XYZ file of C-alpha atoms in Angstrom:
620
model
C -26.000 -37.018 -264.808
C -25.232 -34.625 -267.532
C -26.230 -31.346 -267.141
C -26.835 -30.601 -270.722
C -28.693 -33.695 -270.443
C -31.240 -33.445 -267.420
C -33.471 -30.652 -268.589
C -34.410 -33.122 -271.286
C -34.713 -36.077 -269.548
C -36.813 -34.029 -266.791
C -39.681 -33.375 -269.404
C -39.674 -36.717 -270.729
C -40.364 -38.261 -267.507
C -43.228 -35.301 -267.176
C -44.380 -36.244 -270.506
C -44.359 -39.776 -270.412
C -45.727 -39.589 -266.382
C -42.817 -41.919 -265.855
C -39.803 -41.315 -263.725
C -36.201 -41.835 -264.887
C -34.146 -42.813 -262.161
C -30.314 -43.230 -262.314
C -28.232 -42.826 -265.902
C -26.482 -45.376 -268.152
C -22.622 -45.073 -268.030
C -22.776 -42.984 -271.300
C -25.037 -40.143 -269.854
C -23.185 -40.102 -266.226
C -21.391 -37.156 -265.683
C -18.941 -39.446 -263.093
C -16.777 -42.522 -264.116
C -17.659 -45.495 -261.713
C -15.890 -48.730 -262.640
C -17.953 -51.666 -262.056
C -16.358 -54.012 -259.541
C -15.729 -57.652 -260.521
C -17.382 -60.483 -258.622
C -19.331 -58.607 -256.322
C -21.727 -60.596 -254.847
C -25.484 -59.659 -255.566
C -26.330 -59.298 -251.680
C -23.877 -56.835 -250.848
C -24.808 -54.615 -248.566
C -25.013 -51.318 -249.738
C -26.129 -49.338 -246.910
C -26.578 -45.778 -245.366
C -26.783 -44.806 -241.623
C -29.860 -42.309 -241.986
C -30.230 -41.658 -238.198
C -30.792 -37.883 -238.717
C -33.682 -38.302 -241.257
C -36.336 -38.072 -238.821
C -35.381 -35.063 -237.256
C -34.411 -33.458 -240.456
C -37.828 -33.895 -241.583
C -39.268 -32.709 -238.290
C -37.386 -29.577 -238.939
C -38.663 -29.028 -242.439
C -35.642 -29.954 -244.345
C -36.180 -31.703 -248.196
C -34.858 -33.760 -250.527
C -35.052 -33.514 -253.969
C -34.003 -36.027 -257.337
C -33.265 -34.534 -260.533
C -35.333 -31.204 -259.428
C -38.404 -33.174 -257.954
C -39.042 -33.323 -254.060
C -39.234 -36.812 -252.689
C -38.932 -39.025 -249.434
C -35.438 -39.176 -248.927
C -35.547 -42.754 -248.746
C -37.300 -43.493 -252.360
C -34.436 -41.464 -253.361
C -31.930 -43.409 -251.858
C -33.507 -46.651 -252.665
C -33.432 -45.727 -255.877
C -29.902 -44.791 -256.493
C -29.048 -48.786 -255.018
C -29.649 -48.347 -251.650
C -30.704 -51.717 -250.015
C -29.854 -51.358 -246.278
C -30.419 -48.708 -243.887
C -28.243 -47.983 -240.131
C -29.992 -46.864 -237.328
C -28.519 -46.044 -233.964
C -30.731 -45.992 -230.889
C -29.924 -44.118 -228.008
C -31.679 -45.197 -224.714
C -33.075 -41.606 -223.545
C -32.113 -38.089 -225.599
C -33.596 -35.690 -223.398
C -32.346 -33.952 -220.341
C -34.517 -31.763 -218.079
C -37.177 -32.072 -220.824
C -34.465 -30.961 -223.620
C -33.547 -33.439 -226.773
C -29.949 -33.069 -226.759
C -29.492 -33.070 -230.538
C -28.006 -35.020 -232.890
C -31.162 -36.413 -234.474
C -32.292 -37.271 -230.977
C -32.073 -40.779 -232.174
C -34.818 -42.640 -229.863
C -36.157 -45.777 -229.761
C -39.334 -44.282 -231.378
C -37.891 -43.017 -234.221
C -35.909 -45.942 -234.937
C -39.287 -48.112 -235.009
C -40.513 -45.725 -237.652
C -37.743 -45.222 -240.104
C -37.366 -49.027 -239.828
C -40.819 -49.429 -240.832
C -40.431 -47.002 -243.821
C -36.910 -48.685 -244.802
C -39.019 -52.305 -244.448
C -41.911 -51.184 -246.956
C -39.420 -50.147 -249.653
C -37.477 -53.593 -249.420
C -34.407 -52.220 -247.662
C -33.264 -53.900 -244.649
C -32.535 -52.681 -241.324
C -29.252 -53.033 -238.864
C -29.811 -51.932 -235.628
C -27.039 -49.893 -233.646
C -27.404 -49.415 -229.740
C -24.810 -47.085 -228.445
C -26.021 -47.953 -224.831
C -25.725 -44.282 -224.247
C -28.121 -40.955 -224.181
C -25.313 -39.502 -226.467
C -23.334 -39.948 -228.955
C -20.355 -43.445 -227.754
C -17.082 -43.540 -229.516
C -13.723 -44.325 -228.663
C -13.653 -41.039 -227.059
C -16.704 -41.287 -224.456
C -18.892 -43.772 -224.122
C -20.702 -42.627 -221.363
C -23.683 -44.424 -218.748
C -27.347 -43.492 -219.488
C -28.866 -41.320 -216.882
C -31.053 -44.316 -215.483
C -28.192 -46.367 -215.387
C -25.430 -43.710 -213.898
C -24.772 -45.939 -210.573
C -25.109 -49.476 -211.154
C -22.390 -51.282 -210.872
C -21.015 -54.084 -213.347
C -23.208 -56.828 -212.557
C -26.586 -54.826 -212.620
C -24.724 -52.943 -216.039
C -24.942 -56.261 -217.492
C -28.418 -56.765 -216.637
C -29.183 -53.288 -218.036
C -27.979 -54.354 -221.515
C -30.007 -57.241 -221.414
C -33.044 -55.948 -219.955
C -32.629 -53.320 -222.628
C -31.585 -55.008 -225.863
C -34.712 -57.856 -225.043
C -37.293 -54.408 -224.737
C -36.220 -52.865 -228.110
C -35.870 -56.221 -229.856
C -39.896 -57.419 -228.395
C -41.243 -53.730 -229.722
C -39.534 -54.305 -233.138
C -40.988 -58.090 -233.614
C -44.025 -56.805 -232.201
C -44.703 -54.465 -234.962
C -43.459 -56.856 -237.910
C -40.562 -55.495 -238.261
C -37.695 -57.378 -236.873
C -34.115 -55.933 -237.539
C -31.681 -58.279 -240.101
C -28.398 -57.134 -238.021
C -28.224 -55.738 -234.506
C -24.398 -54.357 -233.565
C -24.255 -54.367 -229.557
C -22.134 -51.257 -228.559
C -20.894 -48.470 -230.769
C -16.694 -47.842 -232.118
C -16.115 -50.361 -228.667
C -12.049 -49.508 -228.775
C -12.079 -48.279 -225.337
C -14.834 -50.469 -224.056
C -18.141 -49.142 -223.350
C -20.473 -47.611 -220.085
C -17.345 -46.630 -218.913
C -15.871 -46.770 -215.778
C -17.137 -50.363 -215.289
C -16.906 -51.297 -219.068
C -13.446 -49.910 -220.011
C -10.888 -52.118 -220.673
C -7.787 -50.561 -218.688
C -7.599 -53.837 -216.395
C -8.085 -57.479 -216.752
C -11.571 -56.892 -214.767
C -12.232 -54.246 -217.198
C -11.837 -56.584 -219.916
C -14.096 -59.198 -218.228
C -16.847 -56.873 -217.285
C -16.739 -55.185 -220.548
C -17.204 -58.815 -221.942
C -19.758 -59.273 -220.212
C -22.006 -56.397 -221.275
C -21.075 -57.691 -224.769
C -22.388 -60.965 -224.191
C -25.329 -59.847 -222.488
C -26.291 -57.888 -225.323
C -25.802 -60.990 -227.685
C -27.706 -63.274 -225.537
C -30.489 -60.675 -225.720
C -30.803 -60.931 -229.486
C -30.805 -64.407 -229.753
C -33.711 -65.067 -227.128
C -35.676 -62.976 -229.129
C -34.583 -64.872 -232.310
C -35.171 -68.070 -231.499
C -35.056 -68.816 -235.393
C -31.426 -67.065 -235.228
C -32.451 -64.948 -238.094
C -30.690 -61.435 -236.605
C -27.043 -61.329 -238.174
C -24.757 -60.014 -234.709
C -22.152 -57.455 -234.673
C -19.403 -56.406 -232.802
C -18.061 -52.825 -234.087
C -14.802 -50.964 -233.503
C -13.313 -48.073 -235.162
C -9.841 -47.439 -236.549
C -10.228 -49.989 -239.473
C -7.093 -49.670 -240.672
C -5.782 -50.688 -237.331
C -4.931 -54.257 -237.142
C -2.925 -53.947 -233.990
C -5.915 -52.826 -232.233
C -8.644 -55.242 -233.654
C -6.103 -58.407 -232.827
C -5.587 -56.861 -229.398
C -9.688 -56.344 -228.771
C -10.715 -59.522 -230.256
C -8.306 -61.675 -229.135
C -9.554 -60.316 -225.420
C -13.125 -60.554 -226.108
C -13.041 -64.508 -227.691
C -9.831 -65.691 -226.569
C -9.329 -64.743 -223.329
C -12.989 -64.448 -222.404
C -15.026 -66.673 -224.634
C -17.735 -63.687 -226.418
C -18.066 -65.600 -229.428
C -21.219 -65.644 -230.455
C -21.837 -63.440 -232.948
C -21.315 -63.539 -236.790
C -19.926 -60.169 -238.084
C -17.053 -57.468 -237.408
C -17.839 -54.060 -237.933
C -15.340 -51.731 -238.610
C -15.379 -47.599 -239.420
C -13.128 -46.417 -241.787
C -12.424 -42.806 -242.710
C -9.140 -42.763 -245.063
C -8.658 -39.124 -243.188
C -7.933 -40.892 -239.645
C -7.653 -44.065 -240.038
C -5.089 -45.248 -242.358
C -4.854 -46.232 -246.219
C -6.970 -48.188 -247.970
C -4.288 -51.230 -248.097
C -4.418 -50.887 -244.558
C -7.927 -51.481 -243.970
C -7.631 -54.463 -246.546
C -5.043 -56.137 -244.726
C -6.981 -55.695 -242.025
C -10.425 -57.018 -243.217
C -8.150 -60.078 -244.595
C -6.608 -60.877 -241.115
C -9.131 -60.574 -238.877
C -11.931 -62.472 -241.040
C -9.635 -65.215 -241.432
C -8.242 -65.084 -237.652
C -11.823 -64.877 -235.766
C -13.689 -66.873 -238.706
C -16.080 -63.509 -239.234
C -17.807 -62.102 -242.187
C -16.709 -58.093 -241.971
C -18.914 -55.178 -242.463
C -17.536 -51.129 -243.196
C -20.524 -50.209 -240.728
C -18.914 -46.384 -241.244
C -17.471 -44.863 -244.352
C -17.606 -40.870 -245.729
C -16.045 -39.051 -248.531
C -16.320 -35.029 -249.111
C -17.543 -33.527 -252.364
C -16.722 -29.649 -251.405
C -14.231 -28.644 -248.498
C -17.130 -25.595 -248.338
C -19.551 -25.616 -245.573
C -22.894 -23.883 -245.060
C -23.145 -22.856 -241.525
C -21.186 -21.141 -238.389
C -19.805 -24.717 -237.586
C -16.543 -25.702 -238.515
C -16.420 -29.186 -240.198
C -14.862 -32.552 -239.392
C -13.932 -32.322 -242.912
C -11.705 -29.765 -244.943
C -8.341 -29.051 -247.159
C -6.355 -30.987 -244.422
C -8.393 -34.198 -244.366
C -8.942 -34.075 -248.454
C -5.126 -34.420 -248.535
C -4.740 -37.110 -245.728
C -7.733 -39.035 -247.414
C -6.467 -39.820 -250.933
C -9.620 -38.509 -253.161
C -10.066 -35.228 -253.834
C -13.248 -32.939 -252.271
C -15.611 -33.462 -255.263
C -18.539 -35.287 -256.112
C -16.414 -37.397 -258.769
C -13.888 -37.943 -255.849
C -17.228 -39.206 -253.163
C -17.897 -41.610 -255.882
C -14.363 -42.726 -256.536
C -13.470 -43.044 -252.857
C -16.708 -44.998 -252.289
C -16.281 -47.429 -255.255
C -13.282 -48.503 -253.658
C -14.247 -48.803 -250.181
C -16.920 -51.386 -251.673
C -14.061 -52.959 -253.610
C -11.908 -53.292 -250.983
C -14.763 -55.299 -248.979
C -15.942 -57.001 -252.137
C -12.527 -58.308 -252.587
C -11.978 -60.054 -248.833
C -10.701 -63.725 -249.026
C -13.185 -66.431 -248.995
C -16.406 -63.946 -249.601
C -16.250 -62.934 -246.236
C -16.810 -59.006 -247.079
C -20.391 -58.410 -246.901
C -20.723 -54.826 -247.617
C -20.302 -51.351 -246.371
C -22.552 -48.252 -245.044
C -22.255 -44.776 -245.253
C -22.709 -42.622 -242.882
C -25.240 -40.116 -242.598
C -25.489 -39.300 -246.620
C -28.792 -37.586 -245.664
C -27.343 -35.280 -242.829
C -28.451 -31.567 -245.433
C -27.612 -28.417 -243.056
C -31.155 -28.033 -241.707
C -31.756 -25.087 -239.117
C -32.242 -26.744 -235.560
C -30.178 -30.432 -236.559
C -26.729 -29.693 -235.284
C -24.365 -32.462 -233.756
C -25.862 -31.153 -230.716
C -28.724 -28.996 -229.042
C -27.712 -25.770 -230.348
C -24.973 -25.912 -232.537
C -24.744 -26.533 -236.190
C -23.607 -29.337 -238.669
C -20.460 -30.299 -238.992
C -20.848 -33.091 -241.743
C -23.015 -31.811 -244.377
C -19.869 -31.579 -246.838
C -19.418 -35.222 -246.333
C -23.304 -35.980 -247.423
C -24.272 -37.375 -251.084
C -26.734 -34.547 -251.166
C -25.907 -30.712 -251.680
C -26.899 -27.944 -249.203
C -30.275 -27.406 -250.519
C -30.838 -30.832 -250.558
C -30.129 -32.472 -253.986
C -29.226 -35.821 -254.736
C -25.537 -35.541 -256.044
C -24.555 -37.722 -258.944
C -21.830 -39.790 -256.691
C -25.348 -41.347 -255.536
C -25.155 -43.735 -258.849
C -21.788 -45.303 -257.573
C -24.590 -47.834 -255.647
C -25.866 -48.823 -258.977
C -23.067 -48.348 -261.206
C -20.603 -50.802 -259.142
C -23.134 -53.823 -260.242
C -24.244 -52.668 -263.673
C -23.862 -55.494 -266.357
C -23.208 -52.910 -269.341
C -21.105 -50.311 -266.767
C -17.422 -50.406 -268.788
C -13.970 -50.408 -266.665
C -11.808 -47.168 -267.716
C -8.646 -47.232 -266.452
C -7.390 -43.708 -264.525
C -4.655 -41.735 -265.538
C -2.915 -38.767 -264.255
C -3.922 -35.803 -265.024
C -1.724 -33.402 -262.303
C 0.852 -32.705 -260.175
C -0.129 -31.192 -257.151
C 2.619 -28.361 -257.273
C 4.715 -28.558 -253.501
C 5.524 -25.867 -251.640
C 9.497 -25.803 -249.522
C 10.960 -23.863 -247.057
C 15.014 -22.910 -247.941
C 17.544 -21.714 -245.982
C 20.088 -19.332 -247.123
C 23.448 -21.217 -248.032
C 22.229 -24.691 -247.015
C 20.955 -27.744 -249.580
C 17.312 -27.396 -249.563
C 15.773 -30.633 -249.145
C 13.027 -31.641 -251.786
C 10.189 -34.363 -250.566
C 10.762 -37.425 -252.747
C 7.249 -37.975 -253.896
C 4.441 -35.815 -255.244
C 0.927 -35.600 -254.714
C -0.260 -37.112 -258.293
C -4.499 -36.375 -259.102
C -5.892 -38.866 -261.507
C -8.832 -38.418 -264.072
C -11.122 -40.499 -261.366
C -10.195 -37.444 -258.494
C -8.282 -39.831 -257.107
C -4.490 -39.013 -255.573
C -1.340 -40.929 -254.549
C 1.769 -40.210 -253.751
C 4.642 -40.798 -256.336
C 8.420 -41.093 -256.884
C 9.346 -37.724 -257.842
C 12.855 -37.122 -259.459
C 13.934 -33.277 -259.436
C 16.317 -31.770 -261.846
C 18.277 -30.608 -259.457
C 18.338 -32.790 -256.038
C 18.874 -30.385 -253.526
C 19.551 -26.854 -254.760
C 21.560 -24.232 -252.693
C 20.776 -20.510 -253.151
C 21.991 -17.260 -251.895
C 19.643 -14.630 -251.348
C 16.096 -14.816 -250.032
C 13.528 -14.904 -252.877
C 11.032 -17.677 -254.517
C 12.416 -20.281 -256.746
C 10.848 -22.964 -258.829
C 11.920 -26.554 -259.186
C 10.727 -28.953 -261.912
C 11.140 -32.681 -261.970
C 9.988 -35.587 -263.611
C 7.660 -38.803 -262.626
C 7.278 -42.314 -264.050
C 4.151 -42.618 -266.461
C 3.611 -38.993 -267.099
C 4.786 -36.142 -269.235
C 3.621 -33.505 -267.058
C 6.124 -31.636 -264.409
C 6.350 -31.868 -261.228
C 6.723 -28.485 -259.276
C 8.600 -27.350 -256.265
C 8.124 -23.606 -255.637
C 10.899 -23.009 -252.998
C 10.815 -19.969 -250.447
C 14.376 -18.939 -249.513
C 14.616 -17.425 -246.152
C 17.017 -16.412 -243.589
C 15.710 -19.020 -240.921
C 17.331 -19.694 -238.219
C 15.854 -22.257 -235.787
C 14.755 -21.453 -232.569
C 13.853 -25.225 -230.867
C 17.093 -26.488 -229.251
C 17.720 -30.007 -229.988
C 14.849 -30.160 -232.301
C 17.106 -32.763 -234.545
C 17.730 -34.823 -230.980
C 21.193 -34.936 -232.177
C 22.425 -34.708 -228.189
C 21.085 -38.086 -228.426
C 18.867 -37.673 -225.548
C 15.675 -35.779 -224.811
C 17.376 -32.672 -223.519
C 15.528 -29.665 -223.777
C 11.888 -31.763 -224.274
C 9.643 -32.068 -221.328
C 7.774 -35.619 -221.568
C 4.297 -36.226 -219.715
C 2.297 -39.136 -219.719
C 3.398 -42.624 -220.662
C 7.575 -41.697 -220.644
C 8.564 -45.467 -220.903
C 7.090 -45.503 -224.420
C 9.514 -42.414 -225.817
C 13.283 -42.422 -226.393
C 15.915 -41.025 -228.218
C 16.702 -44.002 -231.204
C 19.647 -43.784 -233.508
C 18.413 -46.740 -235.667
C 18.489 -46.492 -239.161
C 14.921 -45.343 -240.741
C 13.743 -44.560 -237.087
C 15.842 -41.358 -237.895
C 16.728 -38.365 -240.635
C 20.341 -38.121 -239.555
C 21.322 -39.386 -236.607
C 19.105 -39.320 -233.287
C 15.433 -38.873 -233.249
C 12.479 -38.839 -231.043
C 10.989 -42.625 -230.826
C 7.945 -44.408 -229.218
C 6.394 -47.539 -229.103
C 4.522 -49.514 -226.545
C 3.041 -53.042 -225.968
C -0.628 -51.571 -224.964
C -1.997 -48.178 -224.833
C -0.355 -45.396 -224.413
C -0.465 -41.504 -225.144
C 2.295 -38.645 -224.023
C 2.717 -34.966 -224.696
C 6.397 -33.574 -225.354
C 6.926 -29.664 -224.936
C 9.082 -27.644 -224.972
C 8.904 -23.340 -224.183
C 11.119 -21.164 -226.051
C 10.801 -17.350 -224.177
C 12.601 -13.966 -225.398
C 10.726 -14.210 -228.578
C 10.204 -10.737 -230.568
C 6.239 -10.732 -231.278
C 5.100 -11.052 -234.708
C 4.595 -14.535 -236.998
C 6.228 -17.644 -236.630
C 6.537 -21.018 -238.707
C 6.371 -24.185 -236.327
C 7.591 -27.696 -238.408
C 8.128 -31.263 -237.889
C 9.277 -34.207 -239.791
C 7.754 -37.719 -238.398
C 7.552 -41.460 -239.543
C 5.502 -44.481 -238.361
C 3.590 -47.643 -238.879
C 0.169 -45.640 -238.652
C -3.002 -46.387 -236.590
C -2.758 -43.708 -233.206
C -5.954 -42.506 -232.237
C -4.825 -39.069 -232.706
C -1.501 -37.110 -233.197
C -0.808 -33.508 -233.623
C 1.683 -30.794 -233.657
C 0.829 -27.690 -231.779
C 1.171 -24.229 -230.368
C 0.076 -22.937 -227.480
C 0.277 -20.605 -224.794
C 1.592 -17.370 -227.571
C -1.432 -14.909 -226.799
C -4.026 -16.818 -229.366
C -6.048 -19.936 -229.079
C -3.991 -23.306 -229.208
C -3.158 -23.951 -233.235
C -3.180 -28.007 -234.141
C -2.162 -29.784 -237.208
C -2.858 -33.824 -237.531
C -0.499 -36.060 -238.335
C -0.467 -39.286 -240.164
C 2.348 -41.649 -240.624
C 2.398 -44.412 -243.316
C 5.077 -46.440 -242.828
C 8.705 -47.229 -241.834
C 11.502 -44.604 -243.405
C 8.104 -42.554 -245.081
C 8.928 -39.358 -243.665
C 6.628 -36.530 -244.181
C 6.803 -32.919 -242.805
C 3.757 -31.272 -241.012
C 3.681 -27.103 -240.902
C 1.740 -24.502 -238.954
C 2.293 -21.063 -240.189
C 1.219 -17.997 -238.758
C 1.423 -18.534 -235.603
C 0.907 -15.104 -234.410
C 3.264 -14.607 -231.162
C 1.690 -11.408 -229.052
C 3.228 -12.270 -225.418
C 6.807 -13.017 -226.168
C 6.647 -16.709 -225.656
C 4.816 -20.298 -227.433
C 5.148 -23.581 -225.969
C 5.399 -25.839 -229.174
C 4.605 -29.878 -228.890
C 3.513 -32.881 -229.598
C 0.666 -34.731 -228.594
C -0.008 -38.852 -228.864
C -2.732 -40.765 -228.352
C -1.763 -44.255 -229.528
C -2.889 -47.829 -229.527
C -1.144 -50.904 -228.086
C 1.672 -51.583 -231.387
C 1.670 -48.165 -232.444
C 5.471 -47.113 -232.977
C 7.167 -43.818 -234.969
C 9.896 -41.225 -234.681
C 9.458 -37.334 -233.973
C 12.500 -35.401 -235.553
C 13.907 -32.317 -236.865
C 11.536 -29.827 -234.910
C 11.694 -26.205 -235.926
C 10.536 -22.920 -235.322
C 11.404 -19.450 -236.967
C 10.075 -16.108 -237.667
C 8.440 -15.630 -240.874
C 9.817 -13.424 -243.571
């Protein structure tokens, strides 16, 4: 809203004892388009899992400058479901582990809040004390050694209790997701699918948990999930589900969750290609069970964020509460939009997660998300909460975007040598939106003579503003040997892990010139490639690379390590074939005479790219 207008409309709702709640499009201080043909059940939802503990630990929420219940407020602003994840036991050696110590018990009673306000309730059993993901999804203590079979009965035994205490109270869940981001399988060893008897066991548990729900539903009420991360991913979620209900007949359930974070996992066309294929493939309505956007790349406490300048870039909206909004809007548009209605709706994670002393990620640390909740740090409903509301509003007006920047780009020359200019530019629209754009420079690839700092303009389709290129000329000379891979081997590189997945290509678009760095595998697969350069004089270095891909790893990076400071990382992302982007660490401050530079993969079955053009040099 406004600010010019909220004093006002404050002290009317004092003066009339009334409370105003949301703005018309004329009086909000964000542009939300509405979204056409969304369906008036949509699921607009928020995992709230940390609320409890929050309020335990004395943190508020406020509306407009007046304290409320969190969830009137969010209820308010269009809220109509609420998440809640269950873990089986948080506490170890009589301490709560953290992380909202998310209990059965306090799932029962923010259920039973969400209930009385209308909103209803998905249920999310991690099967864990802890936090599951793709990256651990780790036993409870009470179930640490049972094997497969008696794992199975665990889930049942389990899902039955919780489901009996909800029913029992009058408040039975409307979804229920059985197993958390399941990419890697879940109550690992036994439930990880690295084998065919992985696969079956993990089925198993899967179907266990199903069967629970439904003999406590005999009315088959419950909507079912099945939940994976990496939405954008469509290698993975054909390679998971066809496992699960091809190969071993897990079919009964009625939705596919996915999470989707634009910062790892992919652009939005991605994730609606996905949502398209795998609705139509499995017959499945879809759910975005996880979504987040930032509104500041600031934080509030000692811990460092999930979320910063790096991931703003990577995401596609920029770190404001205009950009939350915008990035959110389209999320819901991109589910709205799935063929044959099959997009139900979306949930954001943890929009109530304020930096409150004592409710870290885990016993004793801080938060690392609260720039990526819809409230600010002293607990005020942002404006980007209307985007629930405004997406349906009959008199809410469409307003197209237009540019408005040109992200300026910044280009390391070498003395002598054609510099090489990126061919698109990061372009911001009025919405706080960005894409990347053709960019066509006045001068394609200028040479210079002397160190010093140029400037490059160009020009881009649709807007009168200039593009920038502010060029540093150096005298760099590149320490890596066969960083272009123009040997046409791997000479030089030191491989670990999965080596049948990399090898030197010389296909066209797999390369910048002639030989590159490739990999690509049938099924999972990660490797590391180092290489040590010694004899170095101490003092700051520059570490580049220039990669392409189809997208959808679990995790790459370039790094540094092993130079007298901690181990420097920078992610990368790939986008497509022949989109070739360039990734940079700089100051990399060399103490011991020696770095070990690399690059680490962690892909997914399908998951293909090229690695060329490595450099390092000393800094001017």
């Amino acid at each position: 809203m406004k600010k010019n207008k909220l004093a006002s409309l404050v002290l009317s709702a004092i003066m009339t004892g009334s409370l105003i709640f949301g703005a018309t499009d004329a009086e909000a201080a964000i542009q939300v388009n509405p979204i056409d043909g969304i369906r008036s059940d949509f699921i607009k939802g928020a995992d709230v899992s940390m609320l409890k503990e929050i309020e335990l630990k004395n943190g508020k929420f406020y509306d407009q400058g007046v304290e409320k219940d969190c969830l009137d407020i969010l209820q308010q602003h269009g809220i109509n479901w609420v998440r809640l994840r269950i873990w089986n036991n948080p506490i170890v050696n009589g301490i709560e582990v953290g992380g909202g110590n998310t209990d059965e018990a306090k799932a029962l009673e923010l259920a039973a809040r969400a209930k009385a306000r209308g909103m209803k309730v998905l249920l999310d059993f991690h099967y864990s004390d802890f936090w599951a993901d793709p990256g651990k999804q780790n036993k409870p203590a009470a179930w640490a050694n049972h094997n497969a079979k008696q794992l199975q009965k665990d889930v049942y035994d389990y899902t039955s209790k919780v489901m009996k205490d909800f029913t029992a109270k009058g408040i039975a869940p409307d979804m229920v997701q059985i197993g958390n981001e399941l990419n890697n399988g879940m109550l690992w060893p036994e439930g990880k699918p690295v084998s065919p008897e992985g696969y079956k066991n993990l089925a198993g548990m899967i179907g266990q948990g199903l069967k629970a729900v439904h003999d406590n539903d005999p009315n088959h009420q419950v909507k079912l999930m099945v939940h994976l991360a990496n939405g954008g991913d469509n290698a993975l979620y054909r390679s998971f589900f066809d496992s699960l209900i091809v190969t071993n007949k897990v079919n009964d359930f009625d939705v596919i969750g996915l999470s989707y974070y634009p910062f790892w996992h992919g652009k939005m066309e991605q994730l609606e290609n996905n949502m398209n294929d795998i609705s139509g493939r499995y017959n499945k309505d879809v759910v975005v069970v996880e979504t987040a956007f930032g509104f500041t790349n600031d934080g509030f406490d000692t811990q460092k964020n999930v979320y910063g300048p790096t991931e703003e870039r990577i995401g596609g909206y920029k770190s404001s509460v205009q950009g939350q909004a915008t990035g959110l809007r389209n999320v819901m548009e991109a589910v709205s939009k799935v063929n044959n209605k099959r997009g139900m709706g979306i949930f954001y994670w943890e929009p109530d997660w304020i930096p409150t002393p004592g409710v870290g990620w885990k016993y004793g640390e801080g938060n690392e998300w609260e720039n990526l909740a819809m409230f600010d740090f002293k607990g005020n409903a942002l404006e980007s909460l209307d985007v629930f509301n405004l997406v349906s509003a009959k008199d809410n007006k469409f307003v197209q975007a237009a540019i408005k920047a040109l992200e300026p780009v910044d280009v390391i020359g070498n003395i002598g040598k054609p510099t090489e200019l990126p061919q698109t530019i990061s372009a911001v629209y009025t919405d706080d939106s960005s894409k990347d754009l053709p960019v066509v420079w006045d001068v394609a690839a200028p040479v210079y003579d002397t160190v010093g700092n140029y400037r490059v303009s160009g020009s881009v389709t649709g807007s009168e503003i200039k593009a920038i290129a502010k060029v540093t000329v150096i005298n760099k000379v590149n320490l890596v040997k066969n960083g272009n891979f123009e040997t046409g081997d791997l000479n030089q590189w030191t491989v670990k892990g999965d080596m049948s997945a990399v090898n030197n290509s010389n296909s066209a678009g797999d390369v910048r010139d002639k030989s590159a760095m490739h990999y690509w595998a049938d099924k999972a697969f990660s490797f590391t490639a180092t290489q040590t350069i010694t004899g170095l004089k101490n003092g700051k270095y520059t570490l580049s690379v220039w990669t392409q891909g189809g997208g959808g790893e679990k995790t790459v990076q370039l790094f540094a390590e092993q130079f007298g400071g901690a181990k420097v990382t920078t992610p990368i992302t790939n986008d497509g074939w022949n989109k070739w982007h360039q990734w940079t660490i700089k100051d990399i401050n060399v103490t011991n005479g020696q770095i070990t530079i690399g690059v680490d993969n962690q892909a997914n079955a399908g998951n293909w790219g090229s690695v060329d053009d490595v450099e390092l040099y000393v800094q001017e």
